[in-house]
Coordinates of C-alpha atoms in Angstrom, one line a residue:
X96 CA 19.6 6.5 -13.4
X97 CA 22.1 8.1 -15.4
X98 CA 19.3 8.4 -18.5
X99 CA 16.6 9.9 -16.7
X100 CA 16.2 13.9 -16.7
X101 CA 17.5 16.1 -13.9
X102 CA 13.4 17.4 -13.3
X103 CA 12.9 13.8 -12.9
X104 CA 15.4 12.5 -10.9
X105 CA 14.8 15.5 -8.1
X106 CA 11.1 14.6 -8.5
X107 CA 11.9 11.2 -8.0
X108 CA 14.0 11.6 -4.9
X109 CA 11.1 14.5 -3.2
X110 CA 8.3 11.5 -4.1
X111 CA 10.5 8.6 -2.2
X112 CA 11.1 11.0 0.8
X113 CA 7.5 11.4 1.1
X114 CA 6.2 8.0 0.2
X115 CA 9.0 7.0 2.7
X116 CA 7.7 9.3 5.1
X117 CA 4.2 8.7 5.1
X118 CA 4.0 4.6 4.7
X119 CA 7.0 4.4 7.5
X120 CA 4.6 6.2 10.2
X121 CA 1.8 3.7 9.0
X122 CA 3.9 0.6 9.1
X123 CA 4.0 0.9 12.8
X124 CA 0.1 1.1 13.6
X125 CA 0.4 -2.3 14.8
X126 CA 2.9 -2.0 17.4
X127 CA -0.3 0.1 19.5
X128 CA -2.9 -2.1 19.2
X129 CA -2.2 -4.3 22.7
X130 CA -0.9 -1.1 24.5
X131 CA -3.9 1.3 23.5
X132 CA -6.0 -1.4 23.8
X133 CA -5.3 -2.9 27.3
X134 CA -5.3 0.9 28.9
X135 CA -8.2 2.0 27.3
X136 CA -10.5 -1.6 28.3
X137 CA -11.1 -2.2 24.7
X138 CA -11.3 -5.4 22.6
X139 CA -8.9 -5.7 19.4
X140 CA -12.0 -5.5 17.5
X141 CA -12.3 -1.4 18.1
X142 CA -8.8 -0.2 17.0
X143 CA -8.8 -3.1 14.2
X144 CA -12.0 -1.4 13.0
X145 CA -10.9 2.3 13.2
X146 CA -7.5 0.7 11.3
X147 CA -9.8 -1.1 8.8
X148 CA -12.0 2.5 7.8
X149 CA -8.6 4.2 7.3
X150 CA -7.8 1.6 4.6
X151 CA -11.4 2.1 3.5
X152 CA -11.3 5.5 3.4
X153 CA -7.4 6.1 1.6
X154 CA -9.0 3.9 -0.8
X155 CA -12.7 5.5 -1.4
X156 CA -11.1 8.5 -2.1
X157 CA -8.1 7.4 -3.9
X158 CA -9.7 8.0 -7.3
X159 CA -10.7 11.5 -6.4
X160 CA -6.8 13.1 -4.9
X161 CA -5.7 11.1 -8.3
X162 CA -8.2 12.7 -10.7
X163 CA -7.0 16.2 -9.0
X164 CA -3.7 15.6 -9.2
X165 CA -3.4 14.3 -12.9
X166 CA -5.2 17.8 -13.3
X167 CA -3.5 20.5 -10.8
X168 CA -0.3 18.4 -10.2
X169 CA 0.9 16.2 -7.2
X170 CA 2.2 19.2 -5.2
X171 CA -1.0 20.3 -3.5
X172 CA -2.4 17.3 -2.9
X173 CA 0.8 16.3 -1.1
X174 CA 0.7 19.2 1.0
X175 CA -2.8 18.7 2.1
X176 CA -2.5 15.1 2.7
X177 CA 0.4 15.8 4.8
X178 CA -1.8 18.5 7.0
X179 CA -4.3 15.9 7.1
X180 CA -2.2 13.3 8.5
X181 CA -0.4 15.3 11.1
X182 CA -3.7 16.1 12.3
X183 CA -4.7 12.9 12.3
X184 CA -2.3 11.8 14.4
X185 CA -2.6 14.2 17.3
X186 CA -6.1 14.0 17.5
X187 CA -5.5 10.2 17.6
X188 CA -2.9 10.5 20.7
X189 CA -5.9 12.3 21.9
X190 CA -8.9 10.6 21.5
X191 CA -10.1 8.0 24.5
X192 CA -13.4 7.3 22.9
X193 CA -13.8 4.8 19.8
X194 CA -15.4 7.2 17.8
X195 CA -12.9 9.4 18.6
X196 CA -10.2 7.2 17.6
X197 CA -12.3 5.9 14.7
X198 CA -12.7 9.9 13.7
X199 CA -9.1 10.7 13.7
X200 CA -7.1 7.0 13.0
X201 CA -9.8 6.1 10.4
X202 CA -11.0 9.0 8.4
X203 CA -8.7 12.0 9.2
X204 CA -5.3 9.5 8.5
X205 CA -7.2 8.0 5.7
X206 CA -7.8 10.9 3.9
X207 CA -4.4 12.0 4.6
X208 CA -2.9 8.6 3.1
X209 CA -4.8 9.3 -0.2
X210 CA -2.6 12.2 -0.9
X211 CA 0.6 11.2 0.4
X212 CA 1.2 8.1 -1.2
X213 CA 1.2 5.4 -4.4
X214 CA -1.3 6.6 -6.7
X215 CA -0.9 10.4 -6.5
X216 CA 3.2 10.0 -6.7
X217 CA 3.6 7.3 -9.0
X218 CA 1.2 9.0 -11.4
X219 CA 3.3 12.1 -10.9
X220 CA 6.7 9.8 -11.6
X221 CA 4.7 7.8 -14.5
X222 CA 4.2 11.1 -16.8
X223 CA 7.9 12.5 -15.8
X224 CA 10.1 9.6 -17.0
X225 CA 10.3 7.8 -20.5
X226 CA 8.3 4.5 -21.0
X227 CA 11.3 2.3 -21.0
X228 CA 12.3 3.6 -17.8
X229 CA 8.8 4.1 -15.9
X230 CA 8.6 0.6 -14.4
X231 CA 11.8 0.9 -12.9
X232 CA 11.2 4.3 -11.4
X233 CA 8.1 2.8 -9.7
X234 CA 10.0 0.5 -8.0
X235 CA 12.6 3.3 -7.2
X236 CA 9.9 4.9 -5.7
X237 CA 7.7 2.1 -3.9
X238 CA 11.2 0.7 -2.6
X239 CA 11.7 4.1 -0.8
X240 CA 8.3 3.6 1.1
X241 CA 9.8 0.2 2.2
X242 CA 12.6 2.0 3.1
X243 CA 10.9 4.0 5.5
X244 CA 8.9 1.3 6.9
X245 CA 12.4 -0.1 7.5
X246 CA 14.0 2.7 9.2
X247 CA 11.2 4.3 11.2
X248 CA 9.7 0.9 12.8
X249 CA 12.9 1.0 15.7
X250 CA 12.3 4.2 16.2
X251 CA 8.3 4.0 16.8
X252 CA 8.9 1.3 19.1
X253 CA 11.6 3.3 21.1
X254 CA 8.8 6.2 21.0
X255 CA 5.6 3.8 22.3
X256 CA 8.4 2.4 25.1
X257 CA 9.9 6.1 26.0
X258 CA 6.8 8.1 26.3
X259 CA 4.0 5.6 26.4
X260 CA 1.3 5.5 23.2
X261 CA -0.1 9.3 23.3
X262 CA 2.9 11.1 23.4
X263 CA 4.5 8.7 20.9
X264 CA 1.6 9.7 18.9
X265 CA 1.8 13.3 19.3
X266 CA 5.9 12.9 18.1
X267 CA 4.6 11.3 14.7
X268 CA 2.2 14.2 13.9
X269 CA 5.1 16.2 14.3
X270 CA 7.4 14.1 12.4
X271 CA 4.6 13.8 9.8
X272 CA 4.6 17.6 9.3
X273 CA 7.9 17.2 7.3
X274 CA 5.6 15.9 4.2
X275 CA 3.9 19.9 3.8
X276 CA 7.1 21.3 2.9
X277 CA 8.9 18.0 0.6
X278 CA 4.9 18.3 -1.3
X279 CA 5.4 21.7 -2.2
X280 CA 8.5 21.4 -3.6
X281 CA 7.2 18.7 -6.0
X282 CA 6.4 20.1 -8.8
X283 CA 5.3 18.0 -11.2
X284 CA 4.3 18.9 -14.8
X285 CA 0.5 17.1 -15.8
X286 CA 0.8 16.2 -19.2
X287 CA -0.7 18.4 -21.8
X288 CA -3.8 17.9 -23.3
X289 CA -4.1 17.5 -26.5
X290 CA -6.8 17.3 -29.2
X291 CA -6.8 13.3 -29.2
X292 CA -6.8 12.9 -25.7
X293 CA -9.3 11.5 -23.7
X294 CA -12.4 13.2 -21.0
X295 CA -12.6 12.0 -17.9
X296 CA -15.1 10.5 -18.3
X297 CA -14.4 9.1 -21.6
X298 CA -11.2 7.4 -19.7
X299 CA -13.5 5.9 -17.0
X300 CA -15.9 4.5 -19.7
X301 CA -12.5 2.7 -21.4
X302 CA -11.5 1.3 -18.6
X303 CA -14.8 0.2 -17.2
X304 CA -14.9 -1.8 -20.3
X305 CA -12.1 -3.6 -20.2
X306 CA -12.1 -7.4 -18.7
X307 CA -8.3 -7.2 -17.9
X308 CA -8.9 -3.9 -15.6
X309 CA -11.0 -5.8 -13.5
X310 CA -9.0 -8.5 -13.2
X311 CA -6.4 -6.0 -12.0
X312 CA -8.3 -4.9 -9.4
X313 CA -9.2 -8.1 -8.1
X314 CA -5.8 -9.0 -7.5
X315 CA -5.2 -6.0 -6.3
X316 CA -7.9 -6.6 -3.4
X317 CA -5.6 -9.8 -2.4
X318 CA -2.9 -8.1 -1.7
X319 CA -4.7 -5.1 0.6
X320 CA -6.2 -8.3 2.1
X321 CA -3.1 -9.7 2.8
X322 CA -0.7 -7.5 3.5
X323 CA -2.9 -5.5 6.2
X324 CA -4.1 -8.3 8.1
X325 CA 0.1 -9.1 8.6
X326 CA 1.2 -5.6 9.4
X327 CA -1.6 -5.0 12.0
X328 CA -2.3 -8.4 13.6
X329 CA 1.0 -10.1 13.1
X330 CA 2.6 -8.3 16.5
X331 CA -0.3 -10.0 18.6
X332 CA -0.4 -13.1 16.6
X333 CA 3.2 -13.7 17.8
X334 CA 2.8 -12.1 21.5
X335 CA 0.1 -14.6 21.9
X336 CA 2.2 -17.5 20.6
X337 CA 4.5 -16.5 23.6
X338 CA 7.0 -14.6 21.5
X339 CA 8.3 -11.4 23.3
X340 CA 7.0 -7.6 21.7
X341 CA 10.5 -7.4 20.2
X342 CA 10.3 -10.1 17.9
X343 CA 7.1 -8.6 16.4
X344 CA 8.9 -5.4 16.0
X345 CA 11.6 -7.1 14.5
X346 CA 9.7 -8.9 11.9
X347 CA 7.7 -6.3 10.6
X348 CA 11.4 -4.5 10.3
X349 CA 12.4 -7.1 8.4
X350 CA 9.7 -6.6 6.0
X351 CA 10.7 -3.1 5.1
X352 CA 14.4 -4.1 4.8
X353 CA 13.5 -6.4 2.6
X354 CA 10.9 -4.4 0.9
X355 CA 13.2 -2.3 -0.2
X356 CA 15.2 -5.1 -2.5
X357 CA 11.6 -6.8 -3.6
X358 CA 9.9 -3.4 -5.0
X359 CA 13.1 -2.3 -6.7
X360 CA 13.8 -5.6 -8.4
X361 CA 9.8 -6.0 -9.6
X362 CA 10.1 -2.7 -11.0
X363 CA 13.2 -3.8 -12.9
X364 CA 11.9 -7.3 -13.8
X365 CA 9.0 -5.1 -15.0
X366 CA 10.5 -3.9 -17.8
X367 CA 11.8 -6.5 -19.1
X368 CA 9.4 -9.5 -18.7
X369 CA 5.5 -9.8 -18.5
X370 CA 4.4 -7.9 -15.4
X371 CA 1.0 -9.8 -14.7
X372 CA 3.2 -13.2 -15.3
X373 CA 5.1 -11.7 -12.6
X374 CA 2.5 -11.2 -10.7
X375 CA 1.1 -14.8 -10.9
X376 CA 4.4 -16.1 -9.8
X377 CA 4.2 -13.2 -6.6
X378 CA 1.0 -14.5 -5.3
X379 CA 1.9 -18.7 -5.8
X380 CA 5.2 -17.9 -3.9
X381 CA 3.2 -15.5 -1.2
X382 CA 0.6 -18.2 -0.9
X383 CA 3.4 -21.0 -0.4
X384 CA 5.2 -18.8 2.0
X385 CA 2.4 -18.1 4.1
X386 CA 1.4 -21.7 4.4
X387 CA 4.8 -22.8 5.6
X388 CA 4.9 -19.8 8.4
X389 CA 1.3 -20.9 9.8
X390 CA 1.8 -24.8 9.8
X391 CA 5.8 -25.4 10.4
X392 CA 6.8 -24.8 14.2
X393 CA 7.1 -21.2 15.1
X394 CA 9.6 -19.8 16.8
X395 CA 11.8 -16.9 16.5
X396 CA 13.9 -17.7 13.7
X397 CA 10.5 -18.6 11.4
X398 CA 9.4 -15.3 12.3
X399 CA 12.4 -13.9 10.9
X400 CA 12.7 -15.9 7.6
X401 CA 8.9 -15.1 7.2
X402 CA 9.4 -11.5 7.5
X403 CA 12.5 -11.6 5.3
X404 CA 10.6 -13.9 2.6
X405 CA 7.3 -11.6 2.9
X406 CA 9.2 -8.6 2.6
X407 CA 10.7 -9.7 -1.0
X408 CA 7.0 -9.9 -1.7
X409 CA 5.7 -7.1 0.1
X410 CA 5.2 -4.4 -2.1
X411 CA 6.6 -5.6 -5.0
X412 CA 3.3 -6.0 -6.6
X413 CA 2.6 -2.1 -7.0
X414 CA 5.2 -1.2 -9.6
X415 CA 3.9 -4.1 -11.7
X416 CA 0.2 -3.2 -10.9
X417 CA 0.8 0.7 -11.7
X418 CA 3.0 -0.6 -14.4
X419 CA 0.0 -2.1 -16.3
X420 CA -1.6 0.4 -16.3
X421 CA 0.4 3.0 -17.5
X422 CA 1.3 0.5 -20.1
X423 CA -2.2 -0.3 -21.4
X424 CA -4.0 3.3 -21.0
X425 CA -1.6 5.4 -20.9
X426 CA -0.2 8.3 -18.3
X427 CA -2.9 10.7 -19.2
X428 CA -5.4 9.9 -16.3
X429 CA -3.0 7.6 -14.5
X430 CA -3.3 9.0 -11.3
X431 CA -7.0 8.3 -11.0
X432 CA -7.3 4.9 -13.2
X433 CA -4.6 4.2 -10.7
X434 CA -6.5 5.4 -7.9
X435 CA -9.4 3.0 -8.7
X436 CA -7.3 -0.2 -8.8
X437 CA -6.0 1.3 -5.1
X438 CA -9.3 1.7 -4.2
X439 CA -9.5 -2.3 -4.5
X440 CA -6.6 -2.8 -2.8
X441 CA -7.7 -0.9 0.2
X442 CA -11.3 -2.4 0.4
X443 CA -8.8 -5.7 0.6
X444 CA -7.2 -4.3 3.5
X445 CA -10.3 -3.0 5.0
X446 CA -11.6 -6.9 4.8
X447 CA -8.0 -8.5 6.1
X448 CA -7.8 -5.9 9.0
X449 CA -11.6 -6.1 10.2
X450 CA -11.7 -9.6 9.8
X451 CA -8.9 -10.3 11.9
X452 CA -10.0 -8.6 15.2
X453 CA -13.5 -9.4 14.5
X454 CA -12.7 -13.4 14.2
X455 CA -10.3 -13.2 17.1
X456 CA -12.4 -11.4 19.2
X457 CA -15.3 -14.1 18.3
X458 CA -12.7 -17.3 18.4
X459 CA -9.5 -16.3 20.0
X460 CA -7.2 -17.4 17.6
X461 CA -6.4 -15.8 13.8
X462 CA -6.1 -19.5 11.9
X463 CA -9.5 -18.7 9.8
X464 CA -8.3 -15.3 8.3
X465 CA -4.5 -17.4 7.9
X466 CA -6.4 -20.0 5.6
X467 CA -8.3 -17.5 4.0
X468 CA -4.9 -15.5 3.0
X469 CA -3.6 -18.6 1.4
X470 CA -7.1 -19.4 -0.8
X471 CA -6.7 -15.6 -2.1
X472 CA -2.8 -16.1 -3.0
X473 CA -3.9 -19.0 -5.4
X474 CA -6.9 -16.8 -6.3
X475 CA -5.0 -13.2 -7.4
X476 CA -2.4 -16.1 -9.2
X477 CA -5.1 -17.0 -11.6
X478 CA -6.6 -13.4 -12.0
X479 CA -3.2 -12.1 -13.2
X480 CA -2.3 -14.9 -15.5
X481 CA -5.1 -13.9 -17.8
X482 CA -4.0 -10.2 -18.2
X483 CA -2.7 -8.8 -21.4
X484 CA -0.6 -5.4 -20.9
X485 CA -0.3 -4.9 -24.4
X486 CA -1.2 -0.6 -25.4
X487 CA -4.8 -0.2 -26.3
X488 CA -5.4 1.1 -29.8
X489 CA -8.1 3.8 -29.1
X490 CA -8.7 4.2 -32.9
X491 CA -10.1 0.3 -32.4
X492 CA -10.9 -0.5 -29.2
X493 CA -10.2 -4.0 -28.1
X494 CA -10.8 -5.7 -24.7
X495 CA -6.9 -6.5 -23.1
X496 CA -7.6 -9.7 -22.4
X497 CA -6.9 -12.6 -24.5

């Protein structure tokens, strides 16, 4: 830390407080399902599905708040995003209609998600630091989101228990207001163009023709798959299995402690060894893990290695992710190129949150979209092992994959 710039370091520290902000309020979506379900006579299957578009829609429009910000800077599109969100929150503590919840949970939070989180502020940290350093600040950065996830879960569940699940609501819009001011104080510097640099256009083009891009964003589809269906369903997966609301709260806690050690230590690994062998070896051990917590006995202590395990895992695939791509094409358009290989990862999570309260609604049980998580871990394995993150030569264009 002691080599990075003073502009970087407070940009670094505004980004985590934001990302921390923003992915802690999410993290705790889950913990409303039964209680806004079971007053409001719904299925699963309705605030699954307004859960599922608000993936879809952070991710949809991912590309677009990155392409703006690598243009105009992170700070407005921070401030936005975090007017968005507030919104989206009281108008969620206030809907009593599906479409109103789908309205404000799915598209208003969605949108505000876009430009509150990884791509926009990673992109902004990626063109602020020195290459050597940039994989670590990523995971600087993504472990502060854990960090939040960590530290604001207790005090969501005190909320929903205190006040009941629309005034809990209506005390995270106002919590989520804090992101306006913390956006505009970002200021981050878009780099300069210069004569050699590429159009936007031209950088699409590039990167639409690379095999190892895809790749990327396949794996990155696993992990949205993966890691949404667990944050959102995992509370009633265990309530059903006769575990008490606590434990659920207590797990996904775990997760973000543990979060916090897994990003940090994936951006550091990052730049040092291969980030997509890294990667292979994340989704193997995810996939092993996973296994073990749906076939050994469950009970409370499983729950808490599993969320302890998982949280080393967690997020510690978006430094690397990010990571590859700054390294291959470069910070320019990072924030959009970025945004793309999100937009995977959230039509993942759309898949992995949809699929879960459709499938339980239809069978009563979440084994299918279990065995399913475990067939992808050995499938993102395979995808990564055969990406090269070596920079391309534009003078020479070669594919980055062997």
């Amino acid at each position: 830390m002691a080599l990075i710039h003073r502009h970087s370091l407070l940009l670094i520290i505004l980004g985590s407080l934001v990302i921390s902000t923003a992915m802690g309020l999410r993290h705790g979506f889950g913990l409303f399902m039964e209680p806004l379900s079971s007053e409001l006579g719904w299925g699963r299957g309705v605030f699954a599905f307004a859960l599922a578009l608000q993936n879809l829609v952070w991710g949809l429009s991912q590309p677009f708040t990155g392409a703006l910000a690598d243009r105009f800077g992170a700070a407005r599109i921070i401030v936005v995003g975090g007017l968005l969100y507030a919104l989206g929150l009281l108008f969620m503590s206030l809907s009593t209609s599906a479409i109103g919840m789908t309205v404000s949970a799915g598209l208003l939070i969605g949108l505000g998600l876009s430009g509150t989180t990884f791509s926009v502020i990673l992109g902004a940290v990626g063109r602020a630091v020195t290459p050597e350093k940039r994989s670590m600040a990523m995971g600087i950065v993504s472990a502060a989101g854990s960090f939040g996830q960590f530290a604001m879960l207790p005090g969501t569940l005190g909320l929903l228990e205190w006040l009941g699940w629309a005034a809990a609501l209506m005390a995270m819009a106002a919590i989520a207001t804090i992101i306006i001011p913390l956006g505009a104080m970002l200021r981050d510097k878009p780099t300069a163009k210069t004569t050699t640099d590429l159009s936007l256009k031209e950088a699409l083009n590039e990167a639409a023709g690379q095999k190892g891009f895809w790749l990327l964003c396949l794996g990155f589809f696993v992990c949205g798959f993966q890691v949404v269906f667990i944050a959102v369903h995992l509370p009633g997966y265990l309530f059903d299995n006769g575990l008490a609301v606590q434990v659920g709260t207590t797990v996904l806690a775990l997760v973000g402690l543990f979060n916090i050690v897994g990003t940090y230590t994936a951006g550091w690994m990052g730049g040092i060894w291969s980030k997509p062998k890294l990667l292979t070896w994340l989704y193997l051990i995810r996939g092993v893990v996973i296994t073990a917590f749906v076939y050994l006995p469950l009970s409370p202590m499983s729950a808490y290695v599993f969320g302890i395990a998982m949280g080393l895992l967690w997020l510690s695939t978006v430094p690397l992710t990010n990571g590859i791509v700054a390294s291959v094409f470069g910070v320019r358009h990072l924030s959009m190129l970025g945004g793309i290989v999100f937009l995977f990862h959230q039509l993942g999570s759309f898949m992995g949150v949809w699929l879960g309260g459709y499938l339980y609604d239809l069978t009563g049980h979440y084994d299918t979209v279990w065995q399913i998580a475990i067939v992808l871990s050995a499938v993102a394995a395979a995808l990564h092992w055969f990406i090269n993150e070596k920079p391309l030569e534009r003078s020479v264009l070669t594919e980055i994959t062997p």
